[in-house]
Short mmCIF file of C-alpha atoms and ligand atoms in Angstrom, two decimals:
data_model
loop_
_atom_site.label_atom_id
_atom_site.label_comp_id
_atom_site.label_asym_id
_atom_site.label_seq_id
_atom_site.Cartn_x
_atom_site.Cartn_y
_atom_site.Cartn_z
CA UNK A 10 74.62 47.64 1.79
CA UNK A 11 77.02 48.89 4.48
CA UNK A 12 77.33 52.67 4.04
CA UNK A 13 79.87 54.76 5.93
CA UNK A 14 78.96 58.46 6.12
CA UNK A 15 82.07 60.55 6.64
CA UNK A 16 80.89 63.02 9.30
CA UNK A 17 84.30 64.72 9.34
CA UNK A 18 84.06 65.45 5.62
CA UNK A 19 80.52 66.75 6.13
CA UNK A 20 81.71 68.99 8.94
CA UNK A 21 84.63 70.25 6.87
CA UNK A 22 82.35 71.09 3.94
CA UNK A 23 79.88 72.95 6.17
CA UNK A 24 82.74 74.77 7.92
CA UNK A 25 84.24 75.76 4.57
CA UNK A 26 80.93 77.07 3.23
CA UNK A 27 80.22 79.02 6.44
CA UNK A 28 83.51 80.87 5.97
CA UNK A 29 82.23 82.28 2.65
CA UNK A 30 80.00 84.89 4.21
CA UNK A 31 79.47 88.65 4.52
CA UNK A 32 78.63 88.32 8.21
CA UNK A 33 80.47 87.89 11.50
CA UNK A 34 80.53 84.22 12.69
CA UNK A 35 78.44 82.35 13.67
CA UNK A 36 76.05 84.28 11.41
CA UNK A 37 76.10 83.71 7.65
CA UNK A 38 75.04 86.19 4.99
CA UNK A 39 75.48 84.92 1.43
CA UNK A 40 73.35 86.59 -1.20
CA UNK A 41 73.12 85.00 -4.63
CA UNK A 42 75.85 86.07 -7.12
CA UNK A 43 77.73 88.05 -4.46
CA UNK A 44 81.48 87.39 -3.86
CA UNK A 45 80.80 85.02 -0.93
CA UNK A 46 78.31 83.02 -3.00
CA UNK A 47 80.78 82.72 -5.89
CA UNK A 48 83.57 81.52 -3.60
CA UNK A 49 81.23 78.98 -2.02
CA UNK A 50 80.22 77.75 -5.47
CA UNK A 51 83.87 77.41 -6.52
CA UNK A 52 84.53 75.32 -3.40
CA UNK A 53 81.59 73.04 -4.18
CA UNK A 54 82.57 72.65 -7.84
CA UNK A 55 85.99 71.49 -6.66
CA UNK A 56 84.43 68.98 -4.24
CA UNK A 57 82.23 67.64 -7.04
CA UNK A 58 85.24 67.33 -9.38
CA UNK A 59 87.20 65.48 -6.69
CA UNK A 60 84.24 63.15 -6.20
CA UNK A 61 84.44 62.24 -9.88
CA UNK A 62 81.07 63.74 -10.79
CA UNK A 63 80.26 65.30 -14.17
CA UNK A 64 79.51 68.98 -13.49
CA UNK A 65 77.49 71.47 -15.56
CA UNK A 66 76.00 74.88 -14.76
CA UNK A 67 73.11 76.64 -16.51
CA UNK A 68 72.62 80.33 -17.30
CA UNK A 69 71.25 81.05 -13.81
CA UNK A 70 74.04 79.19 -12.02
CA UNK A 71 72.04 76.10 -11.15
CA UNK A 72 74.77 73.48 -10.72
CA UNK A 73 74.29 69.79 -11.65
CA UNK A 74 76.85 67.17 -10.55
CA UNK A 75 76.01 63.84 -12.12
CA UNK A 76 77.13 60.21 -11.54
CA UNK A 77 76.07 58.49 -14.76
CA UNK A 78 74.17 55.28 -14.19
CA UNK A 79 74.30 52.00 -16.15
CA UNK A 80 71.17 53.18 -17.98
CA UNK A 81 72.02 56.86 -18.48
CA UNK A 82 69.04 57.55 -20.74
CA UNK A 83 66.56 56.81 -17.95
CA UNK A 84 65.23 59.84 -16.00
CA UNK A 85 67.83 60.51 -13.29
CA UNK A 86 67.36 60.56 -9.52
CA UNK A 87 68.42 63.86 -7.97
CA UNK A 88 68.97 65.42 -4.58
CA UNK A 89 70.04 68.92 -3.61
CA UNK A 90 69.16 72.28 -2.10
CA UNK A 91 70.58 75.82 -1.91
CA UNK A 92 73.60 77.62 -0.45
CA UNK A 93 72.41 81.23 -0.54
CA UNK A 94 71.66 82.64 2.91
CA UNK A 95 69.60 85.67 3.93
CA UNK A 96 71.24 88.36 6.12
CA UNK A 97 72.52 87.19 9.54
CA UNK A 98 71.19 83.68 8.97
CA UNK A 99 72.57 80.28 9.98
CA UNK A 100 75.06 77.90 8.39
CA UNK A 101 72.78 74.87 7.98
CA UNK A 102 69.73 76.11 6.02
CA UNK A 103 70.15 74.69 2.53
CA UNK A 104 73.82 73.75 2.85
CA UNK A 105 72.95 70.52 4.70
CA UNK A 106 71.01 69.44 1.60
CA UNK A 107 73.83 70.31 -0.79
CA UNK A 108 76.84 68.87 1.07
CA UNK A 109 74.58 66.07 2.31
CA UNK A 110 73.72 65.06 -1.24
CA UNK A 111 77.40 65.23 -2.19
CA UNK A 112 78.42 63.04 0.76
CA UNK A 113 75.60 60.60 -0.01
CA UNK A 114 77.02 60.14 -3.53
CA UNK A 115 80.58 59.87 -2.17
CA UNK A 116 79.51 57.25 0.39
CA UNK A 117 77.70 55.21 -2.28
CA UNK A 118 80.80 55.33 -4.48
CA UNK A 119 83.01 54.23 -1.59
CA UNK A 120 80.61 51.34 -0.95
CA UNK A 121 80.96 50.17 -4.56
CA UNK A 122 77.32 50.90 -5.38
CA UNK A 123 76.44 50.90 -9.08
CA UNK A 124 73.57 53.23 -10.00
CA UNK A 125 71.12 52.14 -12.70
CA UNK A 126 69.48 55.58 -13.06
CA UNK A 127 72.06 58.34 -12.95
CA UNK A 128 72.37 60.08 -9.58
CA UNK A 129 72.76 63.84 -9.45
CA UNK A 130 73.38 66.55 -6.87
CA UNK A 131 71.71 69.88 -7.70
CA UNK A 132 72.66 73.27 -6.26
CA UNK A 133 69.67 75.52 -6.91
CA UNK A 134 70.37 79.18 -7.50
CA UNK A 135 68.71 81.83 -5.32
CA UNK A 136 66.30 79.90 -3.11
CA UNK A 137 66.08 82.88 -0.76
CA UNK A 138 64.07 85.93 -1.96
CA UNK A 139 66.58 88.41 -0.53
CA UNK A 140 68.23 89.75 -3.67
CA UNK A 141 65.39 89.75 -6.22
CA UNK A 142 62.29 89.59 -4.00
CA UNK A 143 61.24 86.15 -5.24
CA UNK A 144 62.28 82.83 -3.73
CA UNK A 145 63.29 79.63 -5.55
CA UNK A 146 64.38 81.42 -8.74
CA UNK A 147 66.50 78.49 -9.93
CA UNK A 148 63.91 75.75 -9.41
CA UNK A 149 61.05 77.93 -10.71
CA UNK A 150 62.97 78.55 -13.93
CA UNK A 151 64.05 74.88 -14.24
CA UNK A 152 60.42 73.73 -14.22
CA UNK A 153 59.32 76.50 -16.58
CA UNK A 154 57.33 78.42 -13.92
CA UNK A 155 59.47 81.49 -14.60
CA UNK A 156 60.13 82.34 -18.26
CA UNK A 157 63.34 83.89 -19.62
CA UNK A 158 61.44 87.17 -20.19
CA UNK A 159 60.17 87.18 -16.60
CA UNK A 160 63.71 86.47 -15.40
CA UNK A 161 65.03 89.41 -17.45
CA UNK A 162 62.55 91.74 -15.72
CA UNK A 163 63.87 90.91 -12.24
CA UNK A 164 65.78 93.72 -10.50
CA UNK A 165 67.42 93.97 -7.08
CA UNK A 166 66.56 96.76 -4.62
CA UNK A 167 68.99 99.14 -6.35
CA UNK A 168 67.57 98.43 -9.82
CA UNK A 169 70.40 96.14 -10.99
CA UNK A 170 69.01 93.42 -13.23
CA UNK A 171 69.30 89.68 -12.72
CA UNK A 172 70.94 89.56 -16.16
CA UNK A 173 73.69 91.95 -15.03
CA UNK A 174 74.23 89.96 -11.84
CA UNK A 175 74.37 86.54 -13.51
CA UNK A 176 76.61 87.61 -16.39
CA UNK A 177 79.00 89.39 -14.02
CA UNK A 178 79.14 86.04 -12.16
CA UNK A 179 80.12 84.39 -15.46
CA UNK A 180 76.82 82.56 -15.93
CA UNK A 181 76.32 83.46 -19.57
CA UNK A 182 74.54 80.41 -21.00
CA UNK A 183 71.16 81.30 -22.52
CA UNK A 184 68.24 81.57 -20.11
CA UNK A 185 66.17 79.75 -22.71
CA UNK A 186 68.16 76.58 -21.90
CA UNK A 187 67.38 76.62 -18.15
CA UNK A 188 63.96 74.94 -18.39
CA UNK A 189 64.33 71.17 -18.07
CA UNK A 190 63.13 68.75 -20.73
CA UNK A 191 59.99 66.86 -19.69
CA UNK A 192 60.83 63.67 -17.78
CA UNK A 193 64.31 64.92 -16.88
CA UNK A 194 64.09 63.34 -13.42
CA UNK A 195 62.49 60.16 -12.12
CA UNK A 196 62.60 61.32 -8.49
CA UNK A 197 63.92 64.13 -6.31
CA UNK A 198 64.71 63.99 -2.57
CA UNK A 199 65.84 67.03 -0.56
CA UNK A 200 67.56 66.79 2.81
CA UNK A 201 66.93 69.89 4.93
CA UNK A 202 66.95 71.08 8.53
CA UNK A 203 63.41 71.19 9.92
CA UNK A 204 63.54 74.89 10.79
CA UNK A 205 60.94 74.11 13.45
CA UNK A 206 60.81 72.43 16.92
CA UNK A 207 58.84 69.25 16.29
CA UNK A 208 61.60 66.64 15.85
CA UNK A 209 63.51 67.94 18.86
CA UNK A 210 60.36 68.03 21.01
CA UNK A 211 59.46 64.48 19.94
CA UNK A 212 63.08 63.34 20.36
CA UNK A 213 63.17 61.95 16.83
CA UNK A 214 66.15 62.05 14.44
CA UNK A 215 64.30 62.01 11.10
CA UNK A 216 61.26 63.74 9.60
CA UNK A 217 59.68 62.46 6.39
CA UNK A 218 57.86 65.33 4.72
CA UNK A 219 54.47 64.56 3.17
CA UNK A 220 53.48 68.11 2.18
CA UNK A 221 54.99 71.60 1.84
CA UNK A 222 53.06 74.74 2.84
CA UNK A 223 51.85 77.27 0.26
CA UNK A 224 53.90 80.49 0.32
CA UNK A 225 52.82 83.93 -0.93
CA UNK A 226 54.40 87.36 -0.74
CA UNK A 227 53.11 90.90 -1.31
CA UNK A 228 54.92 94.19 -1.70
CA UNK A 229 52.92 97.32 -0.69
CA UNK A 230 54.31 100.82 -1.32
CA UNK A 231 52.30 103.52 0.51
CA UNK A 232 52.74 107.17 -0.46
CA UNK A 233 51.65 110.13 1.67
CA UNK A 234 53.00 113.64 2.05
CA UNK A 235 56.18 114.68 3.74
CA UNK A 236 56.48 117.96 5.61
CA UNK A 237 57.95 119.74 8.60
CA UNK A 238 57.51 117.76 11.81
CA UNK A 239 57.07 121.00 13.72
CA UNK A 240 54.76 123.02 11.55
CA UNK A 241 52.35 120.51 9.97
CA UNK A 242 49.44 120.02 12.37
CA UNK A 243 48.34 116.49 13.20
CA UNK A 244 44.97 116.65 11.42
CA UNK A 245 46.62 117.90 8.22
CA UNK A 246 49.00 114.99 7.91
CA UNK A 247 49.15 112.13 5.37
CA UNK A 248 51.68 109.98 7.18
CA UNK A 249 52.75 106.92 5.14
CA UNK A 250 54.48 105.26 8.07
CA UNK A 251 51.36 105.26 10.25
CA UNK A 252 49.31 103.74 7.44
CA UNK A 253 52.01 101.09 7.08
CA UNK A 254 52.03 100.48 10.81
CA UNK A 255 48.27 99.93 10.82
CA UNK A 256 48.65 97.59 7.85
CA UNK A 257 51.33 95.51 9.61
CA UNK A 258 48.93 95.03 12.52
CA UNK A 259 46.13 94.15 10.08
CA UNK A 260 48.42 91.46 8.59
CA UNK A 261 48.83 89.92 12.04
CA UNK A 262 45.07 90.11 12.68
CA UNK A 263 44.29 88.46 9.32
CA UNK A 264 46.50 85.47 10.14
CA UNK A 265 45.14 85.11 13.66
CA UNK A 266 41.62 85.56 12.28
CA UNK A 267 41.57 82.22 10.46
CA UNK A 268 41.61 80.48 13.84
CA UNK A 269 44.13 77.95 12.49
CA UNK A 270 47.65 77.53 13.89
CA UNK A 271 48.74 76.61 10.36
CA UNK A 272 48.20 80.17 9.08
CA UNK A 273 51.20 82.48 9.43
CA UNK A 274 51.85 85.99 8.12
CA UNK A 275 54.88 88.21 8.58
CA UNK A 276 55.78 91.76 7.63
CA UNK A 277 59.46 91.02 7.19
CA UNK A 278 60.46 94.25 5.47
CA UNK A 279 59.22 97.73 6.50
CA UNK A 280 61.20 100.72 5.22
CA UNK A 281 60.24 104.40 5.27
CA UNK A 282 61.37 107.66 3.73
CA UNK A 283 62.68 110.31 3.76
CA UNK A 284 64.12 109.06 7.05
CA UNK A 285 64.61 112.27 9.04
CA UNK A 286 63.37 112.58 12.62
CA UNK A 287 61.84 115.96 11.84
CA UNK A 288 60.20 115.13 8.50
CA UNK A 289 56.84 113.35 8.21
CA UNK A 290 57.30 109.99 6.42
CA UNK A 291 55.92 110.22 2.90
CA UNK A 292 56.68 106.66 1.75
CA UNK A 293 56.48 103.25 3.43
CA UNK A 294 57.36 99.94 1.77
CA UNK A 295 56.17 96.67 3.32
CA UNK A 296 56.97 93.13 2.14
CA UNK A 297 54.53 90.63 3.57
CA UNK A 298 54.96 86.83 3.70
CA UNK A 299 51.77 84.72 4.05
CA UNK A 300 51.66 80.91 4.33
CA UNK A 301 49.32 78.09 5.17
CA UNK A 302 49.16 74.41 4.39
CA UNK A 303 45.59 75.08 3.24
CA UNK A 304 45.49 77.04 -0.02
CA UNK A 305 41.97 78.45 0.46
CA UNK A 306 42.80 79.77 3.93
CA UNK A 307 46.04 81.27 2.65
CA UNK A 308 44.17 83.06 -0.13
CA UNK A 309 41.53 84.30 2.35
CA UNK A 310 44.32 86.00 4.27
CA UNK A 311 45.69 87.57 1.08
CA UNK A 312 42.23 88.95 0.31
CA UNK A 313 41.85 90.30 3.83
CA UNK A 314 45.22 92.06 3.60
CA UNK A 315 44.30 93.62 0.27
CA UNK A 316 41.00 94.85 1.70
CA UNK A 317 42.74 96.30 4.78
CA UNK A 318 45.25 98.10 2.57
CA UNK A 319 42.43 99.74 0.61
CA UNK A 320 40.50 100.77 3.75
CA UNK A 321 43.49 102.07 5.76
CA UNK A 322 44.87 104.11 2.85
CA UNK A 323 41.45 105.60 2.00
CA UNK A 324 40.91 106.65 5.60
CA UNK A 325 44.37 108.18 5.88
CA UNK A 326 44.25 109.86 2.44
CA UNK A 327 47.38 108.13 1.23
CA UNK A 328 47.84 106.15 -1.99
CA UNK A 329 49.36 102.70 -2.47
CA UNK A 330 50.65 100.22 -5.00
CA UNK A 331 50.25 96.54 -4.14
CA UNK A 332 52.15 93.83 -6.05
CA UNK A 333 51.64 90.11 -5.50
CA UNK A 334 55.22 88.83 -5.77
CA UNK A 335 54.19 85.18 -5.64
CA UNK A 336 51.26 83.04 -4.56
CA UNK A 337 52.27 79.40 -4.95
CA UNK A 338 50.14 76.30 -4.33
CA UNK A 339 51.23 73.82 -1.65
CA UNK A 340 52.99 70.62 -2.72
CA UNK A 341 52.04 67.06 -1.86
CA UNK A 342 55.05 64.75 -1.68
CA UNK A 343 54.95 61.59 -3.74
CA UNK A 344 53.61 58.66 -1.65
CA UNK A 345 55.97 56.14 -3.26
CA UNK A 346 59.04 58.27 -2.55
CA UNK A 347 57.78 58.92 0.99
CA UNK A 348 57.35 55.16 1.42
CA UNK A 349 60.88 54.53 0.13
CA UNK A 350 62.31 56.89 2.76
CA UNK A 351 60.15 55.37 5.52
CA UNK A 352 61.33 51.86 4.60
CA UNK A 353 64.95 53.03 4.71
CA UNK A 354 64.44 54.56 8.16
CA UNK A 355 62.85 51.35 9.42
CA UNK A 356 65.57 49.19 7.85
CA UNK A 357 68.46 51.15 9.35
CA UNK A 358 66.66 51.58 12.65
CA UNK A 359 66.02 55.32 12.70
CA UNK A 360 62.68 56.41 14.20
CA UNK A 361 60.93 58.93 12.00
CA UNK A 362 57.98 61.32 12.02
CA UNK A 363 55.78 61.93 8.99
CA UNK A 364 55.23 65.68 8.92
CA UNK A 365 54.60 68.80 6.89
CA UNK A 366 57.07 71.53 6.00
CA UNK A 367 56.01 75.04 7.03
CA UNK A 368 59.04 76.46 5.24
CA UNK A 369 59.19 76.37 1.48
CA UNK A 370 62.02 74.72 -0.45
CA UNK A 371 63.05 74.00 -4.01
CA UNK A 372 61.16 70.73 -3.54
CA UNK A 373 57.95 72.80 -3.71
CA UNK A 374 58.72 73.28 -7.43
CA UNK A 375 60.48 70.01 -8.20
CA UNK A 376 57.29 68.27 -7.00
CA UNK A 377 55.55 69.73 -10.05
CA UNK A 378 57.77 67.87 -12.50
CA UNK A 379 58.74 64.63 -10.75
CA UNK A 380 57.96 62.43 -7.70
CA UNK A 381 59.48 64.39 -4.80
CA UNK A 382 59.85 64.10 -1.03
CA UNK A 383 61.99 65.60 1.73
CA UNK A 384 63.99 64.34 4.69
CA UNK A 385 64.22 66.58 7.76
CA UNK A 386 66.72 66.56 10.60
CA UNK A 387 66.17 68.37 13.93
CA UNK A 388 66.87 72.09 14.40
CA UNK A 389 68.02 73.00 17.92
CA UNK A 390 65.20 74.94 19.56
CA UNK A 391 63.45 74.99 16.20
CA UNK A 392 65.63 77.99 15.36
CA UNK A 393 66.38 79.02 11.76
CA UNK A 394 67.02 82.16 9.72
CA UNK A 395 69.11 83.19 12.74
CA UNK A 396 72.84 83.03 13.46
CA UNK A 397 72.27 80.47 16.26
CA UNK A 398 70.61 77.95 13.91
CA UNK A 399 72.18 74.58 14.78
CA UNK A 400 72.08 70.87 13.97
CA UNK A 401 74.85 68.55 15.20
CA UNK A 402 77.01 66.35 12.98
CA UNK A 403 75.42 63.12 14.24
CA UNK A 404 71.98 64.40 13.25
CA UNK A 405 73.27 65.54 9.86
CA UNK A 406 75.06 62.21 9.35
CA UNK A 407 71.86 60.29 10.10
CA UNK A 408 69.98 62.39 7.58
CA UNK A 409 72.66 61.75 4.96
CA UNK A 410 72.53 57.99 5.64
CA UNK A 411 68.76 57.96 5.06
CA UNK A 412 69.26 60.05 1.93
CA UNK A 413 72.01 57.81 0.53
CA UNK A 414 70.02 54.61 1.03
CA UNK A 415 66.91 56.28 -0.44
CA UNK A 416 68.78 57.45 -3.52
CA UNK A 417 70.22 53.96 -4.00
CA UNK A 418 66.75 52.42 -3.86
CA UNK A 419 65.28 55.03 -6.22
CA UNK A 420 68.16 54.60 -8.66
CA UNK A 421 67.18 50.98 -9.11
CA UNK A 422 63.43 51.63 -9.14
O1 HGY B 510 61.38 81.13 3.70
C1 HGY B 510 61.49 79.92 3.57
O2 HGY B 510 60.63 79.13 3.90
C2 HGY B 510 62.78 79.36 3.01
O3 HGY B 510 63.62 79.09 4.09
N1 HGY B 510 63.41 80.28 2.10
MN1 MN B 511 65.72 79.69 4.26
MN1 MN B 512 66.24 76.42 2.95
#
C-alpha cells in the first residue's frame, strides 16, 4: 500500500503545539492541566475532528480518537503518547507520538485503507511527574494500577489536589470510569524520540524497542535545626542541607557501585529552607530518580540509598521522612508486535536497530494490558528534556511511515 506521509502537516502540528508553552522558544514548558496544556489539547481535538475521528475524553483528560473498523467489537489497535512537557524541555518528547499517530491515521485514510480492528490515537494525561510527583498518571489509571482513591490523594507542590486541577480543566467524568475494560486493546505501538544517542551514532533512522527500563522515584525530606549563621558554632549544628548534600553524593555512588552502565540515578530536585544566607538550613527535600533495565539491580540501589539516608541522618542528628513515590517493573515488548514493526522496516527499506528504552513511557503500562512495542527515531546528540532537543522532519516522517504500516498490519491481524 502506497502511503504518503504529509511532513508539512506534521511540522505544522508540532509547531502549533510548541507555541502552547509557558517557556521562551525553543524551550517548552507545558504542565498537565495548565493553560498551555488545555490550549494544546483543544488544538489536537480540532485536528482529530477534522480527521473524521470519533473523540472521547475520560475524567483524567486521557483523549481517545477512534477510527471504527469493519469489526468494531474486536479489541482495537492503538497508538499515542503524551503532550505534557517538564520545565524548559523540548518540543518533540511525547508530541511526536501524538501527532505522529494522528498523521498515521490520516495517511491511511488518504490511501483508502479499511481497518478491520478499529484504530485509535490516545493522548495520555500527565506522563511527566512534574505536577503531581508521579509519572504516567493517565496510563497507570487506565490499566487500573492507580485507583480512584489513590488519584484523589494526589496533590501538587502547593497542596492543590488532582481533583481540583482536573475539574477546573473541565474533566468531570467519574474517575471510576477511567480504568479500561479487560481486552480493550489488541495491540499498542508508541512512536517516540529515542532521547539517547544510539541511533544517531549508528546512523540508523529507526529503533525497534524490545524492553523498557524499570523506573523508581523517592522523596526524602530531611529536618534539622535552623539558627543564626553567625552565632551557632559548627559542632552544634544540625544542618539539613549538608545531610542532603551527602545523600545526593551517596545516590551517585550507589548507581556507580553496581558496576553496570545500565544503572542510573539522579537527584533531580533538591530544595532547602528557610533560604536565607545567614540562617542554617533546617529542611532539605530531595527527589531521586533510579532506573535500570535489571529490576534486581535497580532495587539494590534503592536499598543502598535508604541505608545511606539512615546512616547520614543518624550521624548528623537530623531526622528524615522517606517516601517511595513509585518503583515499577521493567516492560518486555511483545515479540509479535516487534516482529511486525521489523517486517515493515524491512519491507519499506528502512534500516533499524533493536534496542531498549532507558526512558520510561506510557508503553511501560500499556504493556501490562496488551501486546505493546515502541518505534524510536533519532534524537540529535541524544539530547532530551532540554530546550535544544531536536529531530528533523524527515526522521519524524520515517517513523510515522513505519507506524502507519505497522498499525495497518495489526488492524488486520
Ligand atoms: O523520565 C522519563 O523517562 C520520561 O521522559 N518521562
Ligand atoms: Mn519526558
Ligand atoms: Mn516522553
